[in-house]
Amino acid sequence: MHTAAIGIRGYVSDHSGPNRRLDFESVCMAELPVLYRVAKRLTLNGDDAEDLVGSALLKAARGWAQFDGAHPRSWLIRILRNEHLSVLRKSNLKSEATLEDISEPSDDGFWEEIAWRAVGDDIFRALDALPVEYRMAVTLCDVEEMSYEEASAAMDVPVGTVRSRLFRGRRLLRARLVHSADLEAQIEEAGR
Amino acid sequence: MSRTRHSEDGPPCKHMEALLNQAADGSSRGLKLWYATAHAARCSRCGRFLARLRETIGKLRSAKADEVPAAVLERLKNGPWRNSESEEPP
């Protein structure tokens, strides 16, 4: 599984030296693609994701002095997630349905073969259709290749919760991919 | 080892689901990994489950490369966060 992209502990252990500002920039620069992808999974929109990353990094810059240096990716994603929730609250937008609000989605279809033309956009469309808790677990552990422990720190939930959301999320995602591949085949067939 | 005889359509053995997930994403090692893969080799449902998981995870990992447009990355790199810092916790 993934470990931090750079030798983070070494980079950030000295918060008081003249390189502190440089350390913060180095860490953030390395994590920008990850932060944007995670933000896009949260907001489901490229423009909003960009704004979210910008405001999360402003918060991170202000909190850098208090950061202990452990799991910087998880720390940044946790700020991103909190910022997203804060934006939703401020704008009185209803948060997405959570696991408590919805009935258990079906994973019928997991066992079917997929005609694997599903790539990139198809996969992320199917991922974005999952409830946010499953989506985040799959995004962090499978797309971003974070360990269960890093994902736990980022999502602010116990490791066991990450595991159960991840395992269930994978089955649901695969079932959705099967259904969308079936639909595509039917449309193609109808067009002949 | 002989293959377990049951229909290939259906869930994996209940006690194996977590181990198979961890074998599929590479987070298990040693005895846990061996046990999961050895079981999957003789149990058709678990074998199929493991193959499906590996395929799905592989697709997710390879799909991410296209996701961040260069222009967006450039704007993020030069955002206002680079000129802001204080001691206030986030």
mmCIF file of C-alpha atoms in Angstrom:
data_model
loop_
_atom_site.group_PDB
_atom_site.id
_atom_site.type_symbol
_atom_site.label_atom_id
_atom_site.label_comp_id
_atom_site.label_asym_id
_atom_site.label_seq_id
_atom_site.Cartn_x
_atom_site.Cartn_y
_atom_site.Cartn_z
ATOM 1 C CA MET A 1 0.000 0.000 0.000
ATOM 2 C CA HIS A 2 0.956 3.585 -0.428
ATOM 3 C CA THR A 3 3.308 5.403 1.911
ATOM 4 C CA ALA A 4 3.757 9.180 1.942
ATOM 5 C CA ALA A 5 5.263 10.508 -1.269
ATOM 6 C CA ILE A 6 8.201 12.197 0.395
ATOM 7 C CA GLY A 7 10.105 11.739 3.609
ATOM 8 C CA ILE A 8 7.543 13.726 5.486
ATOM 9 C CA ARG A 9 8.701 13.082 9.042
ATOM 10 C CA GLY A 10 12.100 14.447 8.181
ATOM 11 C CA TYR A 11 10.619 17.421 6.360
ATOM 12 C CA VAL A 12 8.235 18.655 8.966
ATOM 13 C CA SER A 13 9.821 17.719 12.266
ATOM 14 C CA ASP A 14 11.430 21.139 12.624
ATOM 15 C CA HIS A 15 8.593 23.650 12.711
ATOM 16 C CA SER A 16 10.687 26.503 14.002
ATOM 17 C CA GLY A 17 13.493 26.670 11.446
ATOM 18 C CA PRO A 18 13.741 28.945 8.432
ATOM 19 C CA ASN A 19 12.655 26.086 6.158
ATOM 20 C CA ARG A 20 9.221 25.756 7.742
ATOM 21 C CA ARG A 21 7.472 27.710 4.996
ATOM 22 C CA LEU A 22 9.300 25.722 2.340
ATOM 23 C CA ASP A 23 8.335 22.457 4.074
ATOM 24 C CA PHE A 24 4.677 23.382 4.005
ATOM 25 C CA GLU A 25 4.824 24.268 0.331
ATOM 26 C CA SER A 26 6.705 21.068 -0.525
ATOM 27 C CA VAL A 27 4.181 18.885 1.273
ATOM 28 C CA CYS A 28 1.181 20.652 -0.283
ATOM 29 C CA MET A 29 2.639 20.687 -3.788
ATOM 30 C CA ALA A 30 3.183 16.935 -3.629
ATOM 31 C CA GLU A 31 -0.391 16.359 -2.451
ATOM 32 C CA LEU A 32 -2.248 18.722 -4.834
ATOM 33 C CA PRO A 33 -3.343 16.038 -7.337
ATOM 34 C CA VAL A 34 -4.591 13.803 -4.513
ATOM 35 C CA LEU A 35 -6.420 16.688 -2.830
ATOM 36 C CA TYR A 36 -8.106 17.702 -6.072
ATOM 37 C CA ARG A 37 -9.235 14.155 -6.848
ATOM 38 C CA VAL A 38 -10.594 13.669 -3.335
ATOM 39 C CA ALA A 39 -12.301 17.077 -3.470
ATOM 40 C CA LYS A 40 -13.930 16.107 -6.741
ATOM 41 C CA ARG A 41 -15.304 12.941 -5.183
ATOM 42 C CA LEU A 42 -16.721 15.061 -2.343
ATOM 43 C CA THR A 43 -18.183 17.936 -4.376
ATOM 44 C CA LEU A 44 -18.936 15.957 -7.565
ATOM 45 C CA ASN A 45 -17.921 19.057 -9.529
ATOM 46 C CA GLY A 46 -14.567 20.249 -10.880
ATOM 47 C CA ASP A 47 -15.018 23.983 -10.137
ATOM 48 C CA ASP A 48 -16.241 23.382 -6.608
ATOM 49 C CA ALA A 49 -13.391 20.928 -6.067
ATOM 50 C CA GLU A 50 -10.855 23.557 -7.058
ATOM 51 C CA ASP A 51 -12.397 26.102 -4.665
ATOM 52 C CA LEU A 52 -12.495 23.507 -1.907
ATOM 53 C CA VAL A 53 -8.811 22.647 -2.273
ATOM 54 C CA GLY A 54 -7.932 26.353 -2.235
ATOM 55 C CA SER A 55 -9.840 27.069 0.975
ATOM 56 C CA ALA A 56 -8.602 23.871 2.653
ATOM 57 C CA LEU A 57 -5.006 24.833 1.915
ATOM 58 C CA LEU A 58 -5.561 28.272 3.443
ATOM 59 C CA LYS A 59 -6.775 26.532 6.614
ATOM 60 C CA ALA A 60 -3.839 24.137 6.474
ATOM 61 C CA ALA A 61 -1.377 27.016 6.159
ATOM 62 C CA ARG A 62 -2.794 28.550 9.326
ATOM 63 C CA GLY A 63 -2.593 25.234 11.182
ATOM 64 C CA TRP A 64 0.804 24.118 9.959
ATOM 65 C CA ALA A 65 2.586 25.165 13.161
ATOM 66 C CA GLN A 66 0.367 22.844 15.226
ATOM 67 C CA PHE A 67 0.665 19.852 12.890
ATOM 68 C CA ASP A 68 2.664 16.979 14.427
ATOM 69 C CA GLY A 69 4.070 15.743 11.108
ATOM 70 C CA ALA A 70 2.383 12.336 11.104
ATOM 71 C CA HIS A 71 0.487 11.371 7.938
ATOM 72 C CA PRO A 72 0.397 14.783 6.209
ATOM 73 C CA ARG A 73 -1.819 13.442 3.422
ATOM 74 C CA SER A 74 -4.398 12.280 5.952
ATOM 75 C CA TRP A 75 -4.140 15.591 7.801
ATOM 76 C CA LEU A 76 -4.750 17.593 4.619
ATOM 77 C CA ILE A 77 -7.663 15.385 3.559
ATOM 78 C CA ARG A 78 -9.248 15.702 6.997
ATOM 79 C CA ILE A 79 -9.067 19.514 6.679
ATOM 80 C CA LEU A 80 -10.525 19.219 3.168
ATOM 81 C CA ARG A 81 -13.396 17.087 4.408
ATOM 82 C CA ASN A 82 -14.129 19.407 7.356
ATOM 83 C CA GLU A 83 -14.029 22.395 5.031
ATOM 84 C CA HIS A 84 -16.493 20.669 2.703
ATOM 85 C CA LEU A 85 -18.890 20.034 5.585
ATOM 86 C CA SER A 86 -18.478 23.638 6.720
ATOM 87 C CA VAL A 87 -19.312 24.955 3.230
ATOM 88 C CA LEU A 88 -22.419 22.761 3.142
ATOM 89 C CA ARG A 89 -23.517 24.077 6.543
ATOM 90 C CA LYS A 90 -22.865 27.732 5.671
ATOM 91 C CA SER A 91 -24.782 27.546 2.422
ATOM 92 C CA ASN A 92 -27.607 25.584 4.063
ATOM 93 C CA LEU A 93 -27.115 22.860 1.505
ATOM 94 C CA LYS A 94 -28.367 19.522 2.575
ATOM 95 C CA SER A 95 -25.540 17.088 2.952
ATOM 96 C CA GLU A 96 -25.760 13.994 0.818
ATOM 97 C CA ALA A 97 -27.657 11.060 2.148
ATOM 98 C CA THR A 98 -25.543 9.171 4.650
ATOM 99 C CA LEU A 99 -25.537 5.486 5.452
ATOM 100 C CA GLU A 100 -28.020 6.081 8.255
ATOM 101 C CA ASP A 101 -30.514 7.796 5.920
ATOM 102 C CA ILE A 102 -30.664 5.289 3.136
ATOM 103 C CA SER A 103 -31.687 1.737 2.796
ATOM 104 C CA GLU A 104 -28.904 -0.730 2.074
ATOM 105 C CA PRO A 105 -28.113 -0.512 -1.640
ATOM 106 C CA SER A 106 -28.071 -3.714 -3.625
ATOM 107 C CA ASP A 107 -24.870 -5.292 -4.835
ATOM 108 C CA ASP A 108 -26.653 -7.712 -7.165
ATOM 109 C CA GLY A 109 -24.501 -7.990 -10.220
ATOM 110 C CA PHE A 110 -21.162 -8.145 -8.442
ATOM 111 C CA TRP A 111 -20.714 -11.631 -9.816
ATOM 112 C CA GLU A 112 -21.358 -10.776 -13.427
ATOM 113 C CA GLU A 113 -18.570 -10.437 -15.945
ATOM 114 C CA ILE A 114 -17.959 -6.882 -17.103
ATOM 115 C CA ALA A 115 -17.192 -6.201 -20.722
ATOM 116 C CA TRP A 116 -14.245 -4.069 -19.639
ATOM 117 C CA ARG A 117 -14.572 -1.089 -21.806
ATOM 118 C CA ALA A 118 -15.361 0.768 -18.618
ATOM 119 C CA VAL A 119 -12.440 3.106 -18.041
ATOM 120 C CA GLY A 120 -11.742 6.503 -16.481
ATOM 121 C CA ASP A 121 -14.989 8.453 -16.638
ATOM 122 C CA ASP A 122 -17.206 5.362 -16.407
ATOM 123 C CA ILE A 123 -15.476 4.201 -13.268
ATOM 124 C CA PHE A 124 -15.604 7.584 -11.586
ATOM 125 C CA ARG A 125 -19.260 8.042 -12.574
ATOM 126 C CA ALA A 126 -20.067 4.738 -10.903
ATOM 127 C CA LEU A 127 -17.959 5.703 -7.889
ATOM 128 C CA ASP A 128 -19.704 9.080 -7.589
ATOM 129 C CA ALA A 129 -23.070 7.332 -7.451
ATOM 130 C CA LEU A 130 -22.150 5.578 -4.185
ATOM 131 C CA PRO A 131 -23.143 7.047 -0.805
ATOM 132 C CA VAL A 132 -20.410 9.445 0.342
ATOM 133 C CA GLU A 133 -19.013 7.206 3.129
ATOM 134 C CA TYR A 134 -18.449 4.274 0.767
ATOM 135 C CA ARG A 135 -17.165 6.614 -1.919
ATOM 136 C CA MET A 136 -14.555 8.119 0.405
ATOM 137 C CA ALA A 137 -13.336 4.736 1.646
ATOM 138 C CA VAL A 138 -12.916 3.412 -1.910
ATOM 139 C CA THR A 139 -11.351 6.674 -3.099
ATOM 140 C CA LEU A 140 -8.764 6.832 -0.333
ATOM 141 C CA CYS A 141 -7.830 3.138 -0.167
ATOM 142 C CA ASP A 142 -8.204 2.032 -3.782
ATOM 143 C CA VAL A 143 -7.786 5.105 -5.969
ATOM 144 C CA GLU A 144 -5.211 6.897 -3.796
ATOM 145 C CA GLU A 145 -3.712 3.669 -2.397
ATOM 146 C CA MET A 146 -3.648 4.892 1.209
ATOM 147 C CA SER A 147 -3.342 2.353 4.019
ATOM 148 C CA TYR A 148 -6.382 1.629 6.200
ATOM 149 C CA GLU A 149 -4.669 3.558 9.004
ATOM 150 C CA GLU A 150 -4.076 6.635 6.818
ATOM 151 C CA ALA A 151 -7.660 6.511 5.567
ATOM 152 C CA SER A 152 -8.878 6.182 9.141
ATOM 153 C CA ALA A 153 -6.994 9.347 10.096
ATOM 154 C CA ALA A 154 -8.309 11.187 7.027
ATOM 155 C CA MET A 155 -11.932 10.137 7.557
ATOM 156 C CA ASP A 156 -11.758 10.508 11.335
ATOM 157 C CA VAL A 157 -13.297 7.071 11.930
ATOM 158 C CA PRO A 158 -11.851 3.840 13.408
ATOM 159 C CA VAL A 159 -9.870 1.486 11.141
ATOM 160 C CA GLY A 160 -12.596 -1.164 11.448
ATOM 161 C CA THR A 161 -15.139 1.294 10.059
ATOM 162 C CA VAL A 162 -12.855 2.081 7.119
ATOM 163 C CA ARG A 163 -12.570 -1.640 6.379
ATOM 164 C CA SER A 164 -16.284 -2.332 6.478
ATOM 165 C CA ARG A 165 -17.107 0.714 4.308
ATOM 166 C CA LEU A 166 -14.356 -0.192 1.874
ATOM 167 C CA PHE A 167 -15.350 -3.838 1.488
ATOM 168 C CA ARG A 168 -19.010 -2.960 1.013
ATOM 169 C CA GLY A 169 -18.159 -0.035 -1.276
ATOM 170 C CA ARG A 170 -16.143 -2.278 -3.583
ATOM 171 C CA ARG A 171 -19.030 -4.682 -4.022
ATOM 172 C CA LEU A 172 -21.476 -1.866 -4.704
ATOM 173 C CA LEU A 173 -19.123 -0.197 -7.163
ATOM 174 C CA ARG A 174 -18.607 -3.374 -9.111
ATOM 175 C CA ALA A 175 -22.356 -4.004 -9.214
ATOM 176 C CA ARG A 176 -22.896 -0.489 -10.615
ATOM 177 C CA LEU A 177 -20.230 -0.996 -13.255
ATOM 178 C CA VAL A 178 -21.900 -4.215 -14.345
ATOM 179 C CA HIS A 179 -25.270 -2.470 -14.602
ATOM 180 C CA SER A 180 -23.869 0.451 -16.623
ATOM 181 C CA ALA A 181 -22.033 -1.943 -18.953
ATOM 182 C CA ASP A 182 -25.302 -3.863 -19.463
ATOM 183 C CA LEU A 183 -27.145 -0.632 -20.207
ATOM 184 C CA GLU A 184 -24.513 0.429 -22.724
ATOM 185 C CA ALA A 185 -24.741 -2.937 -24.469
ATOM 186 C CA GLN A 186 -28.543 -2.630 -24.659
ATOM 187 C CA ILE A 187 -28.299 0.877 -26.149
ATOM 188 C CA GLU A 188 -25.772 -0.347 -28.700
ATOM 189 C CA GLU A 189 -27.998 -3.287 -29.558
ATOM 190 C CA ALA A 190 -31.040 -1.027 -29.990
ATOM 191 C CA GLY A 191 -29.048 1.250 -32.310
ATOM 192 C CA ARG A 192 -28.271 -1.565 -34.763
ATOM 193 C CA MET B 1 -6.096 -29.448 -3.084
ATOM 194 C CA SER B 2 -9.494 -30.365 -4.500
ATOM 195 C CA ARG B 3 -11.908 -27.657 -5.591
ATOM 196 C CA THR B 4 -14.886 -27.063 -3.315
ATOM 197 C CA ARG B 5 -18.055 -28.086 -5.139
ATOM 198 C CA HIS B 6 -20.732 -25.424 -5.140
ATOM 199 C CA SER B 7 -22.251 -22.994 -7.579
ATOM 200 C CA GLU B 8 -19.906 -20.231 -8.721
ATOM 201 C CA ASP B 9 -22.755 -17.707 -8.434
ATOM 202 C CA GLY B 10 -23.023 -16.489 -4.902
ATOM 203 C CA PRO B 11 -21.154 -14.777 -2.122
ATOM 204 C CA PRO B 12 -17.768 -15.922 -0.846
ATOM 205 C CA CYS B 13 -17.466 -17.899 2.370
ATOM 206 C CA LYS B 14 -18.489 -15.492 5.131
ATOM 207 C CA HIS B 15 -15.319 -15.917 7.192
ATOM 208 C CA MET B 16 -13.149 -15.222 4.148
ATOM 209 C CA GLU B 17 -14.524 -11.904 2.920
ATOM 210 C CA ALA B 18 -12.204 -9.614 4.888
ATOM 211 C CA LEU B 19 -9.148 -11.773 4.174
ATOM 212 C CA LEU B 20 -9.928 -11.841 0.467
ATOM 213 C CA ASN B 21 -10.383 -8.055 0.390
ATOM 214 C CA GLN B 22 -7.019 -7.585 2.075
ATOM 215 C CA ALA B 23 -5.365 -10.054 -0.290
ATOM 216 C CA ALA B 24 -6.864 -8.191 -3.256
ATOM 217 C CA ASP B 25 -5.597 -4.747 -2.255
ATOM 218 C CA GLY B 26 -2.174 -5.913 -1.114
ATOM 219 C CA SER B 27 -2.600 -4.995 2.545
ATOM 220 C CA SER B 28 -2.092 -8.532 3.869
ATOM 221 C CA ARG B 29 1.188 -10.398 4.009
ATOM 222 C CA GLY B 30 2.573 -13.741 5.145
ATOM 223 C CA LEU B 31 0.224 -16.336 6.601
ATOM 224 C CA LYS B 32 -2.928 -14.229 6.080
ATOM 225 C CA LEU B 33 -2.155 -13.753 2.416
ATOM 226 C CA TRP B 34 -1.221 -17.403 1.938
ATOM 227 C CA TYR B 35 -4.404 -18.580 3.659
ATOM 228 C CA ALA B 36 -6.604 -16.314 1.521
ATOM 229 C CA THR B 37 -5.020 -17.271 -1.785
ATOM 230 C CA ALA B 38 -4.844 -20.989 -0.912
ATOM 231 C CA HIS B 39 -8.531 -20.973 0.027
ATOM 232 C CA ALA B 40 -9.440 -19.046 -3.131
ATOM 233 C CA ALA B 41 -7.569 -21.607 -5.215
ATOM 234 C CA ARG B 42 -9.796 -24.459 -4.037
ATOM 235 C CA CYS B 43 -13.091 -22.628 -3.451
ATOM 236 C CA SER B 44 -14.784 -21.525 -6.656
ATOM 237 C CA ARG B 45 -16.873 -18.728 -5.131
ATOM 238 C CA CYS B 46 -13.967 -17.248 -3.195
ATOM 239 C CA GLY B 47 -11.691 -17.624 -6.209
ATOM 240 C CA ARG B 48 -14.144 -15.718 -8.324
ATOM 241 C CA PHE B 49 -14.670 -13.101 -5.627
ATOM 242 C CA LEU B 50 -10.917 -12.500 -5.332
ATOM 243 C CA ALA B 51 -10.516 -12.210 -9.103
ATOM 244 C CA ARG B 52 -13.385 -9.695 -9.317
ATOM 245 C CA LEU B 53 -11.961 -7.605 -6.495
ATOM 246 C CA ARG B 54 -8.484 -7.542 -8.013
ATOM 247 C CA GLU B 55 -9.895 -6.493 -11.353
ATOM 248 C CA THR B 56 -11.993 -3.685 -9.860
ATOM 249 C CA ILE B 57 -9.152 -2.345 -7.702
ATOM 250 C CA GLY B 58 -6.763 -2.502 -10.667
ATOM 251 C CA LYS B 59 -9.180 -0.450 -12.760
ATOM 252 C CA LEU B 60 -9.555 2.165 -10.020
ATOM 253 C CA ARG B 61 -5.810 2.520 -9.571
ATOM 254 C CA SER B 62 -5.118 2.903 -13.263
ATOM 255 C CA ALA B 63 -8.007 5.306 -13.914
ATOM 256 C CA LYS B 64 -6.766 8.080 -11.641
ATOM 257 C CA ALA B 65 -3.936 9.232 -13.912
ATOM 258 C CA ASP B 66 -6.283 11.150 -16.238
ATOM 259 C CA GLU B 67 -8.190 12.977 -13.563
ATOM 260 C CA VAL B 68 -6.362 16.288 -12.891
ATOM 261 C CA PRO B 69 -6.224 18.743 -15.802
ATOM 262 C CA ALA B 70 -2.857 20.529 -16.115
ATOM 263 C CA ALA B 71 -4.511 23.982 -16.054
ATOM 264 C CA VAL B 72 -6.265 23.183 -12.762
ATOM 265 C CA LEU B 73 -3.033 21.936 -11.233
ATOM 266 C CA GLU B 74 -1.261 25.109 -12.315
ATOM 267 C CA ARG B 75 -3.954 27.323 -10.741
ATOM 268 C CA LEU B 76 -3.834 25.306 -7.530
ATOM 269 C CA LYS B 77 -0.054 25.559 -7.401
ATOM 270 C CA ASN B 78 -0.239 29.341 -7.573
ATOM 271 C CA GLY B 79 -3.243 29.805 -5.284
ATOM 272 C CA PRO B 80 -3.449 32.302 -2.380
ATOM 273 C CA TRP B 81 -2.531 29.568 0.139
ATOM 274 C CA ARG B 82 1.122 30.097 -0.742
ATOM 275 C CA ASN B 83 1.077 33.589 0.760
ATOM 276 C CA SER B 84 -0.866 32.782 3.889
ATOM 277 C CA GLU B 85 0.276 31.408 7.210
ATOM 278 C CA SER B 86 -0.487 32.063 10.866
ATOM 279 C CA GLU B 87 -0.510 30.182 14.131
ATOM 280 C CA GLU B 88 -4.279 29.662 14.289
ATOM 281 C CA PRO B 89 -5.227 25.963 14.320
ATOM 282 C CA PRO B 90 -7.411 24.721 11.435
#
